[in-house]
Coordinates of C-alpha atoms (C1' of nucleotides) in Angstrom, one line a residue:
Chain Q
X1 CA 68.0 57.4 121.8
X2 CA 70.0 54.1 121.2
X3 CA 71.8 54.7 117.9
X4 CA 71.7 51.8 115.7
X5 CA 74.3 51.1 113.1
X6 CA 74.0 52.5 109.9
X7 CA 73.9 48.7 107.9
X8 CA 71.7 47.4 110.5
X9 CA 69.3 50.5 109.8
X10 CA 69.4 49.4 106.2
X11 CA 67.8 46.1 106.5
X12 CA 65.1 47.7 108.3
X13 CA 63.1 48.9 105.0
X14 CA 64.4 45.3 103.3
X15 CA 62.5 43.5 106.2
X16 CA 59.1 45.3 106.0
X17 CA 59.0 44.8 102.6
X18 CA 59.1 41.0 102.8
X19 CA 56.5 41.0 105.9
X20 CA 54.6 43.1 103.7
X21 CA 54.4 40.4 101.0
X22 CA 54.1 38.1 103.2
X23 CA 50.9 38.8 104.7
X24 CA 49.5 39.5 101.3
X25 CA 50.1 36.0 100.6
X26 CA 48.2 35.2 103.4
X27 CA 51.1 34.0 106.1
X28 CA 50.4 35.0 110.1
X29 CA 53.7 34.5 111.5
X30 CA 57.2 34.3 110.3
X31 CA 60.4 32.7 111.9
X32 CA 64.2 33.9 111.4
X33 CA 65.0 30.6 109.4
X34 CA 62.7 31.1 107.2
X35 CA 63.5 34.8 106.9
X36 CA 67.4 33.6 106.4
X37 CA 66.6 31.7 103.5
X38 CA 64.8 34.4 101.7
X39 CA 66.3 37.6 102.5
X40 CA 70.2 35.6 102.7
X41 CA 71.0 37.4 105.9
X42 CA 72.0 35.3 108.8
X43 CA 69.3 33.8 111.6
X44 CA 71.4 35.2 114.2
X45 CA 71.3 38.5 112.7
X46 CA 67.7 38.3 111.7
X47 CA 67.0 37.9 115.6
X48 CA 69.1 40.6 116.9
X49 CA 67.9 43.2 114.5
X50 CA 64.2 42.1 115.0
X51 CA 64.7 42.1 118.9
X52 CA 66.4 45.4 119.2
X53 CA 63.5 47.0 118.1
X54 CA 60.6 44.4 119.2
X55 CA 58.8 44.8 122.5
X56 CA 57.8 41.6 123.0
X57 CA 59.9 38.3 122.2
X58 CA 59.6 36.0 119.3
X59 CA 57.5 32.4 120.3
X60 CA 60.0 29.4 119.8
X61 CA 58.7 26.7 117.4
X62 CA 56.8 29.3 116.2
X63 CA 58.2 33.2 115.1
X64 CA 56.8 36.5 115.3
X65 CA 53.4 37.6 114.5
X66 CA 53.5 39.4 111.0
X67 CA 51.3 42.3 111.5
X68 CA 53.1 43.4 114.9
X69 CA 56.3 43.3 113.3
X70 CA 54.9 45.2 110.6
X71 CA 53.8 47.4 112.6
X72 CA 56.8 47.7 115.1
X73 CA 58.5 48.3 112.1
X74 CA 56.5 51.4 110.7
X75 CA 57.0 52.9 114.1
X76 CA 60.7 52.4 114.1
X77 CA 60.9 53.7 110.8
X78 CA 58.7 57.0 111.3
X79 CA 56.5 55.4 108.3
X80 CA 53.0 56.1 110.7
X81 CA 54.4 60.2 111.1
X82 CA 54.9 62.4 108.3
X83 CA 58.3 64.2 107.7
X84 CA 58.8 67.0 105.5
X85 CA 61.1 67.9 103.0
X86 CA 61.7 70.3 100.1
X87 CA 63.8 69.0 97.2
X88 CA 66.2 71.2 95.1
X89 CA 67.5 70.5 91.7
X90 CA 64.2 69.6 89.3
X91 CA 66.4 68.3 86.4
X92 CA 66.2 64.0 85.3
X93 CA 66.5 63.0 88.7
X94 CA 64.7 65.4 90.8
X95 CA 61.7 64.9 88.8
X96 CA 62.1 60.9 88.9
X97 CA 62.2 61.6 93.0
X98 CA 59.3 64.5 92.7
X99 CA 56.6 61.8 91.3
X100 CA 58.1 58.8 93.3
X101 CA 54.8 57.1 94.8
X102 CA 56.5 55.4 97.3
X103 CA 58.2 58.1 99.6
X104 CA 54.2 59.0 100.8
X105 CA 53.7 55.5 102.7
X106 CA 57.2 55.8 104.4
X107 CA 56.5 59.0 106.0
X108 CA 58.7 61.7 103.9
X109 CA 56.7 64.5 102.1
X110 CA 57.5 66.1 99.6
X111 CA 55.8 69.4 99.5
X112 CA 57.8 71.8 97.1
X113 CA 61.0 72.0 94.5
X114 CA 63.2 74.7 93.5
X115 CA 65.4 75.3 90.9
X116 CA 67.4 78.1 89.3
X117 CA 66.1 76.9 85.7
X118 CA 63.8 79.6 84.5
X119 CA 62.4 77.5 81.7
X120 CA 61.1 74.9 84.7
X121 CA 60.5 77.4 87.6
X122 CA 56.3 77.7 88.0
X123 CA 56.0 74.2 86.4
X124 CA 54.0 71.3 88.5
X125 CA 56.0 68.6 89.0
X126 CA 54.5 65.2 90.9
X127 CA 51.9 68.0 91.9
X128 CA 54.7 70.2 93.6
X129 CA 55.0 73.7 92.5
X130 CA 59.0 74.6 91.7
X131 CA 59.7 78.0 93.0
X132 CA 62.9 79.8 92.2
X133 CA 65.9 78.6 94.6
X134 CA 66.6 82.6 96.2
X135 CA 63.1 81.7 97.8
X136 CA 64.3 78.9 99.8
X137 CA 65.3 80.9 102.9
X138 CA 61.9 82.2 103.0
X139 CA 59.8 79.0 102.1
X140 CA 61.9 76.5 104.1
X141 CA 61.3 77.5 107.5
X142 CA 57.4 78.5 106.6
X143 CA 57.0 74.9 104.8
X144 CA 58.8 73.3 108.3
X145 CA 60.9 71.3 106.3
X146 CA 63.4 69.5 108.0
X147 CA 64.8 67.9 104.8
X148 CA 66.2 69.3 101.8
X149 CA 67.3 66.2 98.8
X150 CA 69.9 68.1 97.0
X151 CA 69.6 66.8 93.1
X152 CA 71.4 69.1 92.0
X153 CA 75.2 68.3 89.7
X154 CA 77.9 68.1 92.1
X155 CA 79.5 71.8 90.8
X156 CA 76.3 73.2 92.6
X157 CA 76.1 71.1 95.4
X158 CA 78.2 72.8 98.3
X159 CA 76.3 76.0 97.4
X160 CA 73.1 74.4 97.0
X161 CA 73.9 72.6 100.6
X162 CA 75.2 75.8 101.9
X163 CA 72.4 77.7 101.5
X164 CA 69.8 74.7 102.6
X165 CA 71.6 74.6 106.4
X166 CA 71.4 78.4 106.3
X167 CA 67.7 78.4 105.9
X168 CA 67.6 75.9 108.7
X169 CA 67.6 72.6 107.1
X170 CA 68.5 70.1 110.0
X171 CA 69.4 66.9 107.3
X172 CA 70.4 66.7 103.5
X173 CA 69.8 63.5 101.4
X174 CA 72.5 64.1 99.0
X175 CA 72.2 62.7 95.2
X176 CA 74.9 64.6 93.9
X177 CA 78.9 62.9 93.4
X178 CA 80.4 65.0 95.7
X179 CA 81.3 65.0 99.5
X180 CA 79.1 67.9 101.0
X181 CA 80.8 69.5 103.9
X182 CA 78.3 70.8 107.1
X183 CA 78.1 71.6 110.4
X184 CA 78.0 68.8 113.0
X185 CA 74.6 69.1 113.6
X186 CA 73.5 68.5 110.4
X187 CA 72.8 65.1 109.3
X188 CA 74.3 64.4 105.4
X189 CA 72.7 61.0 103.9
X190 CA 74.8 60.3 100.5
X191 CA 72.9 58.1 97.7
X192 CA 75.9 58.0 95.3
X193 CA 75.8 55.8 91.9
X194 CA 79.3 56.5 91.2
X195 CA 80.1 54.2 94.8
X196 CA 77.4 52.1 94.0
X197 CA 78.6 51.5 90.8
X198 CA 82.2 50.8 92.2
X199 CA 80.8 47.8 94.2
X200 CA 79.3 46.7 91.2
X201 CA 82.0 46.7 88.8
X202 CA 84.3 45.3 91.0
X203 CA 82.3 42.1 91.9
X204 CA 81.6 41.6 88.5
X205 CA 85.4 41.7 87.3
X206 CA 85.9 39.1 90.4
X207 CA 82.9 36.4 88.9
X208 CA 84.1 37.3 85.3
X209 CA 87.6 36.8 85.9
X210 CA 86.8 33.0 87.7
X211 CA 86.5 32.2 84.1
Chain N
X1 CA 91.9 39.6 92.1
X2 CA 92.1 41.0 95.5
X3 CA 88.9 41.9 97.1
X4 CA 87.9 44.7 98.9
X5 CA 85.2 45.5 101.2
X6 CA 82.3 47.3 100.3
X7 CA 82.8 50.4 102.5
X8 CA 86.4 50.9 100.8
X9 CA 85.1 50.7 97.6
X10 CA 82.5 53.0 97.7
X11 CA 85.2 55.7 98.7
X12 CA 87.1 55.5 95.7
X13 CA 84.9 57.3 93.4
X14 CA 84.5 59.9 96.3
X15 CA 88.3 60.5 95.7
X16 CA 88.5 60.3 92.5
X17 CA 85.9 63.4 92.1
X18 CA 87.5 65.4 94.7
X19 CA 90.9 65.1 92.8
X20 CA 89.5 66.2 89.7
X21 CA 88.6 69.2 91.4
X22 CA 91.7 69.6 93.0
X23 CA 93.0 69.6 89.3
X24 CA 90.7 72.5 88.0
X25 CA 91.9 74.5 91.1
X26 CA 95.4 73.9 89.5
X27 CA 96.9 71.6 92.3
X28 CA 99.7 69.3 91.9
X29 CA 100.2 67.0 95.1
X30 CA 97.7 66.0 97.9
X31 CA 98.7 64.6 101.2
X32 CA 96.5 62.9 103.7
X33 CA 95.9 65.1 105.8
X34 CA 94.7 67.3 103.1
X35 CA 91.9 64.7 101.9
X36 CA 90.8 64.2 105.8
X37 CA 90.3 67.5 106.4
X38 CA 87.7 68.4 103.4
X39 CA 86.0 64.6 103.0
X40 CA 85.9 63.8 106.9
X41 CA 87.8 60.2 106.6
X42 CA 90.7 59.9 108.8
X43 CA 94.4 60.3 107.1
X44 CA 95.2 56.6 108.4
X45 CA 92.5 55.0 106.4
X46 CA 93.2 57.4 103.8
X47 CA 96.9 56.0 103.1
X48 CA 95.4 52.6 104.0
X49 CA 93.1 53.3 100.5
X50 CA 95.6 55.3 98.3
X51 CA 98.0 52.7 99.1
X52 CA 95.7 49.5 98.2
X53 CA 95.4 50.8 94.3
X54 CA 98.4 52.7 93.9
X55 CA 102.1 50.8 92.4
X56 CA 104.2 53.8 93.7
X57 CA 104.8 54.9 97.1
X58 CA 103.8 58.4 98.2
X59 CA 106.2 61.0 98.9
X60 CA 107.3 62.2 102.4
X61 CA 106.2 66.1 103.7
X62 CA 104.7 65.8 99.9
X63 CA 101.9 63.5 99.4
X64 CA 100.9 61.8 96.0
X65 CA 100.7 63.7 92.6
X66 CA 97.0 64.4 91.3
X67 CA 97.3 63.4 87.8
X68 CA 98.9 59.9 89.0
X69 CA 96.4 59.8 91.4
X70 CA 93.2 60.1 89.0
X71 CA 94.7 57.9 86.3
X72 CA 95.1 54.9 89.4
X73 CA 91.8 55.7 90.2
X74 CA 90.2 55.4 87.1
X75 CA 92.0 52.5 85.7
X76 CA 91.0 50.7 89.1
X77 CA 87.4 51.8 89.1
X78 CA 87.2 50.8 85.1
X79 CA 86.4 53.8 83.6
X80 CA 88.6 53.5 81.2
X81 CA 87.6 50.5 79.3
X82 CA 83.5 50.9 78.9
X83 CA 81.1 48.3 80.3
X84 CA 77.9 47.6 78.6
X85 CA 74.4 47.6 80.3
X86 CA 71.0 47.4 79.5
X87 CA 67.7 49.0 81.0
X88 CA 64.6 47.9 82.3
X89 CA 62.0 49.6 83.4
X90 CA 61.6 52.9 81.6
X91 CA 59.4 54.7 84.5
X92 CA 60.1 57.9 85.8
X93 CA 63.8 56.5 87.7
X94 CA 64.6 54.4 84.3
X95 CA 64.1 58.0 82.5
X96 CA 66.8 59.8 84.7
X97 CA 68.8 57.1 84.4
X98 CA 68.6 56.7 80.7
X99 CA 69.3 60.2 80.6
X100 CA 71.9 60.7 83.6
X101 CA 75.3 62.2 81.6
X102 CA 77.6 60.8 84.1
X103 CA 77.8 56.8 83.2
X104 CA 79.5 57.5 80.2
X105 CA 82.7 58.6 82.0
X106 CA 82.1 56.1 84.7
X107 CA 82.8 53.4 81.9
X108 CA 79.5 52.6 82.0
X109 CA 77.4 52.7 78.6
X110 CA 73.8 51.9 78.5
X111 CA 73.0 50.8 74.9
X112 CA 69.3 49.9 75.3
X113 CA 66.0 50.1 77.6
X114 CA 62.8 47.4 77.8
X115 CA 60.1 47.8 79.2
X116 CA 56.3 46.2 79.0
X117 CA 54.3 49.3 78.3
X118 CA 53.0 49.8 74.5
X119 CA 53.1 53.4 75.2
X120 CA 56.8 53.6 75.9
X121 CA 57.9 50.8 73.3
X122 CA 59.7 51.7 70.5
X123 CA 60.3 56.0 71.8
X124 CA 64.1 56.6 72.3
X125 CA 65.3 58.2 75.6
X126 CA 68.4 59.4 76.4
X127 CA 69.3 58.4 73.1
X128 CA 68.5 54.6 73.7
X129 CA 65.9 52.4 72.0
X130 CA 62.6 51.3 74.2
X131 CA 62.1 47.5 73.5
X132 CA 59.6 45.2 74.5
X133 CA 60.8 43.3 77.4
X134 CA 60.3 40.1 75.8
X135 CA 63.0 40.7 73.3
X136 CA 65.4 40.8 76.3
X137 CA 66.4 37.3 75.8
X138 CA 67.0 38.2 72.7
X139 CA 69.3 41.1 72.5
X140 CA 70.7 40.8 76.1
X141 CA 73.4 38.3 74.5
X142 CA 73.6 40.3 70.9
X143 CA 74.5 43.3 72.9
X144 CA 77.0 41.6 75.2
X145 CA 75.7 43.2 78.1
X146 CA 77.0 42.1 81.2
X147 CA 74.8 44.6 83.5
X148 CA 70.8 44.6 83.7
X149 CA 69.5 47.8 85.8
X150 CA 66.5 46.7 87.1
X151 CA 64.4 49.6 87.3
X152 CA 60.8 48.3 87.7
X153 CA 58.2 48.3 90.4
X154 CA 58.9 46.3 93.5
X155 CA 56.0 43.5 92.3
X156 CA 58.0 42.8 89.0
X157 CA 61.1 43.1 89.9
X158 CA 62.0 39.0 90.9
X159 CA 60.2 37.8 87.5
X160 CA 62.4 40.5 86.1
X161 CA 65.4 39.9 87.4
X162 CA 64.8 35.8 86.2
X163 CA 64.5 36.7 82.6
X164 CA 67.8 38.9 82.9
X165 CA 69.4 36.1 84.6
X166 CA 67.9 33.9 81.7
X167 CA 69.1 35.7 79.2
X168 CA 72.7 36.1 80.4
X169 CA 73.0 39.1 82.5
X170 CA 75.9 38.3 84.8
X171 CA 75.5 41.5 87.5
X172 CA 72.2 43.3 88.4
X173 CA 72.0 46.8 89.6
X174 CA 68.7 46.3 91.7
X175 CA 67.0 49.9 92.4
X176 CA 63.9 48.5 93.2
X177 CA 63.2 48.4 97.1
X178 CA 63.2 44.4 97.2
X179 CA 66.0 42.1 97.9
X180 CA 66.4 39.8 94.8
X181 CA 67.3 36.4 94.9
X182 CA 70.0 34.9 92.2
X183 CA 72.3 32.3 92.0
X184 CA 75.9 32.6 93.6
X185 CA 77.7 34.0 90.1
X186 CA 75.5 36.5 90.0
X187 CA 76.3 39.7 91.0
X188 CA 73.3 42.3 92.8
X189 CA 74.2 45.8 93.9
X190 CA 70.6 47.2 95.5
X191 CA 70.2 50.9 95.7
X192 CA 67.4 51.2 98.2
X193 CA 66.1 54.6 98.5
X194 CA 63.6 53.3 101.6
X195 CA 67.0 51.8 103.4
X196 CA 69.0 55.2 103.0
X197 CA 66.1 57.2 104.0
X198 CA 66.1 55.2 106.9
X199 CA 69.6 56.0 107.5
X200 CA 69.0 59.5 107.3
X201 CA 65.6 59.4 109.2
X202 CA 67.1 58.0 112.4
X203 CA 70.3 60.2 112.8
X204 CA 67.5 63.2 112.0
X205 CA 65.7 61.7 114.9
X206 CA 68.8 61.6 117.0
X207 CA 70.1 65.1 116.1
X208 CA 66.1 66.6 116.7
X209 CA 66.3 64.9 120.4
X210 CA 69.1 66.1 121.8
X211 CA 67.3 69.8 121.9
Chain G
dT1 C1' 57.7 14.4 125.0
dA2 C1' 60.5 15.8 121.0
dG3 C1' 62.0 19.2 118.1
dA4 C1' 62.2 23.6 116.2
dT5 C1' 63.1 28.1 117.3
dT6 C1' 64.0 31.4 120.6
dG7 C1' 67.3 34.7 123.3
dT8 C1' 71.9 35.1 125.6
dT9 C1' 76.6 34.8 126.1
dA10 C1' 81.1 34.1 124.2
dA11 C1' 84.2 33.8 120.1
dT12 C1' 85.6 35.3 115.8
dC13 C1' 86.4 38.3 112.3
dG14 C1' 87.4 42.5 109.9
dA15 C1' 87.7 47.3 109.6
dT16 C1' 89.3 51.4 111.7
dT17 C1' 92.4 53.8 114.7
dA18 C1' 96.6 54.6 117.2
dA19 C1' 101.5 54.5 117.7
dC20 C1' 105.9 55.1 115.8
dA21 C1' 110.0 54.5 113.1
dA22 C1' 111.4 55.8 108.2
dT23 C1' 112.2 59.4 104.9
dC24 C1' 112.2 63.2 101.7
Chain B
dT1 C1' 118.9 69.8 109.8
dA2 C1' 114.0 70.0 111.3
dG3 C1' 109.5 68.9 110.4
dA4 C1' 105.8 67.1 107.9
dT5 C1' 104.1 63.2 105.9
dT6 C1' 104.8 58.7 104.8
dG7 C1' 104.2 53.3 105.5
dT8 C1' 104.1 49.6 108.9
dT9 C1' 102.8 47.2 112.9
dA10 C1' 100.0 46.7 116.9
dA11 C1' 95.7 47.9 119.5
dT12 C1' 91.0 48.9 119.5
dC13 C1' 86.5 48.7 118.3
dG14 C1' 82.3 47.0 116.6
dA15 C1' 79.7 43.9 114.0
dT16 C1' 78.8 39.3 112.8
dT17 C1' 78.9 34.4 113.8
dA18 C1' 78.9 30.5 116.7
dA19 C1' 77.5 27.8 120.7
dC20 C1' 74.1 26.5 123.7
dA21 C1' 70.6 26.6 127.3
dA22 C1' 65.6 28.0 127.6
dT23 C1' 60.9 27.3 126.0
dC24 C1' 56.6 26.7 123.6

DNA sequence: TAGATTGTTAATCGATTAACAATC
DNA sequence: TAGATTGTTAATCGATTAACAATC
């Protein structure tokens, strides 16, 4: 399997989105130009991504047709076959994740939460049951899960992705501020706010400071 | 102001958390080779990093003290001077982030949430006032926020983004899964849960493949 | 046909890695 | 002193951009 970089993976989703829209408003074909100006990535670019993954080549003059890009791009993405994951940590955020709509129509289900939180364990949560966390050995492999999305605060997270990889988790999407440290053949997917927020700042002193 | 790139930024805070710990664990010094071995970055780019923020050179067969360390880092990520935000979008991901106890010690404070729903107008979360979005314009400037987290729904999120522009917002942290479209001084960090699942998705794919 | 857009090949750019002398 | 770690300079690598011929 080609490996494809990791920014180039992320303007996968941003792409389908705008096809998406697109074709509600009624367009049949797009072009890179016209893609350039909306999205403010490059042509060149545009056309490189959309070919390494397109089986058939763009029409000059003309584009690509909108419904087999979106649908190339579903493939690609794993959006058309469902993966499944179990998410662990049911405070603010896990619950914000656990009744997300959105994670249903690009492939990734959610099908149970645990937490060590007797006061939340039993609860139904975006329809999930949370079960107690010493049960995730048993119900991970069972639920053949190959996801766990560790939400829980980074003091916990080690232990929490500790035991995860025990059970057999093969990937972790990580929301907690911390490095998590794995095996080699375990893939670690970090969503931090405190790097996020880095960027942020940073730009923001650079425009302020043009002042 | 000196800019750095993205990836370099983001790796910052991923220090700076790691030394605290360091801290707790009663450590004085860290070297390089140290911090490569538990995050996984390579000692070069390490020194290449600690070097960029710091005034004072590290110490041979030593390494750089903690405490120095930590107050560098957070004087350079701004968490010592407080940056004010505001909120929109008070759905399930606006909740966790209304009440999400990090910001505060990230130098970020949020001092107020809109949104368009009756039901959640005028309730307090985390602490912060619901107002009606159309009172953004309004306030945004009162405040003296610099920072709008858009926190809406895909559909809403451009006309969103417009008003916060509007109404003064210099930076926008986008978490809706759309790229948003601003003019030059305007700064937009996107945290795009569908483009980091991607991520995660693909090298899953990879690692489940080579079985 | 003319012109816009395509795909390919080469050039540029920037970040990461490697090599190594300096130093506590 | 010896050895670990530093900072600097050069080499490598990969991604993005530019140039341009091909084509509908």
């Amino acid at each position: 399997m080609k490996a494809f970089s990791k920014n180039q993976l992320q303007r996968y989703p941003v792409y389908l989105k705008f096809f998406k829209t697109l074709i509600e408003e009624g367009k049949k074909d797009v072009s890179s130009p016209y893609i350039a100006k909306a999205l403010g990535y490059s042509e060149e670019q545009i056309r490189k991504d959309l070919q390494a993954v397109s089986s058939e080549p763009g029409v000059p003059k003309k584009g690509r047709d909108l419904y087999r890009l979106v649908e190339t791009l579903e493939q690609f993405l794993g959006y058309r076959d469902s993966t499944t994951a179990v998410l662990i940590g049911a405070g603010h955020l896990g619950r914000a994740l656990l009744n997300y709509p959105n994670f249903e129509e690009m492939g990734l289900s959610i099908v149970a939460a645990f937490d060590v939180d007797d006061k939340v364990i039993g609860e139904k949560i975006g329809g999930k049951d949370v079960f107690p966390l010493d049960r995730l050995p048993n119900l991970l492999p069972r639920l053949n899960a190959h996801i766990a999305i560790v939400c829980v605060p980074g003091s916990a997270a080690q232990e929490v992705a500790d035991l995860a990889v025990e059970s057999g988790a093969r990937a972790l999407w990580n929301f907690a501020p911390v490095h998590l440290s794995v095996p080699d053949d375990v893939v670690v997917e970090n969503v931090n706010l405190a790097s996020s927020l880095a960027v942020l700042s940073h730009r923001l002193n650079i425009e302020l400071s043009k002042e």
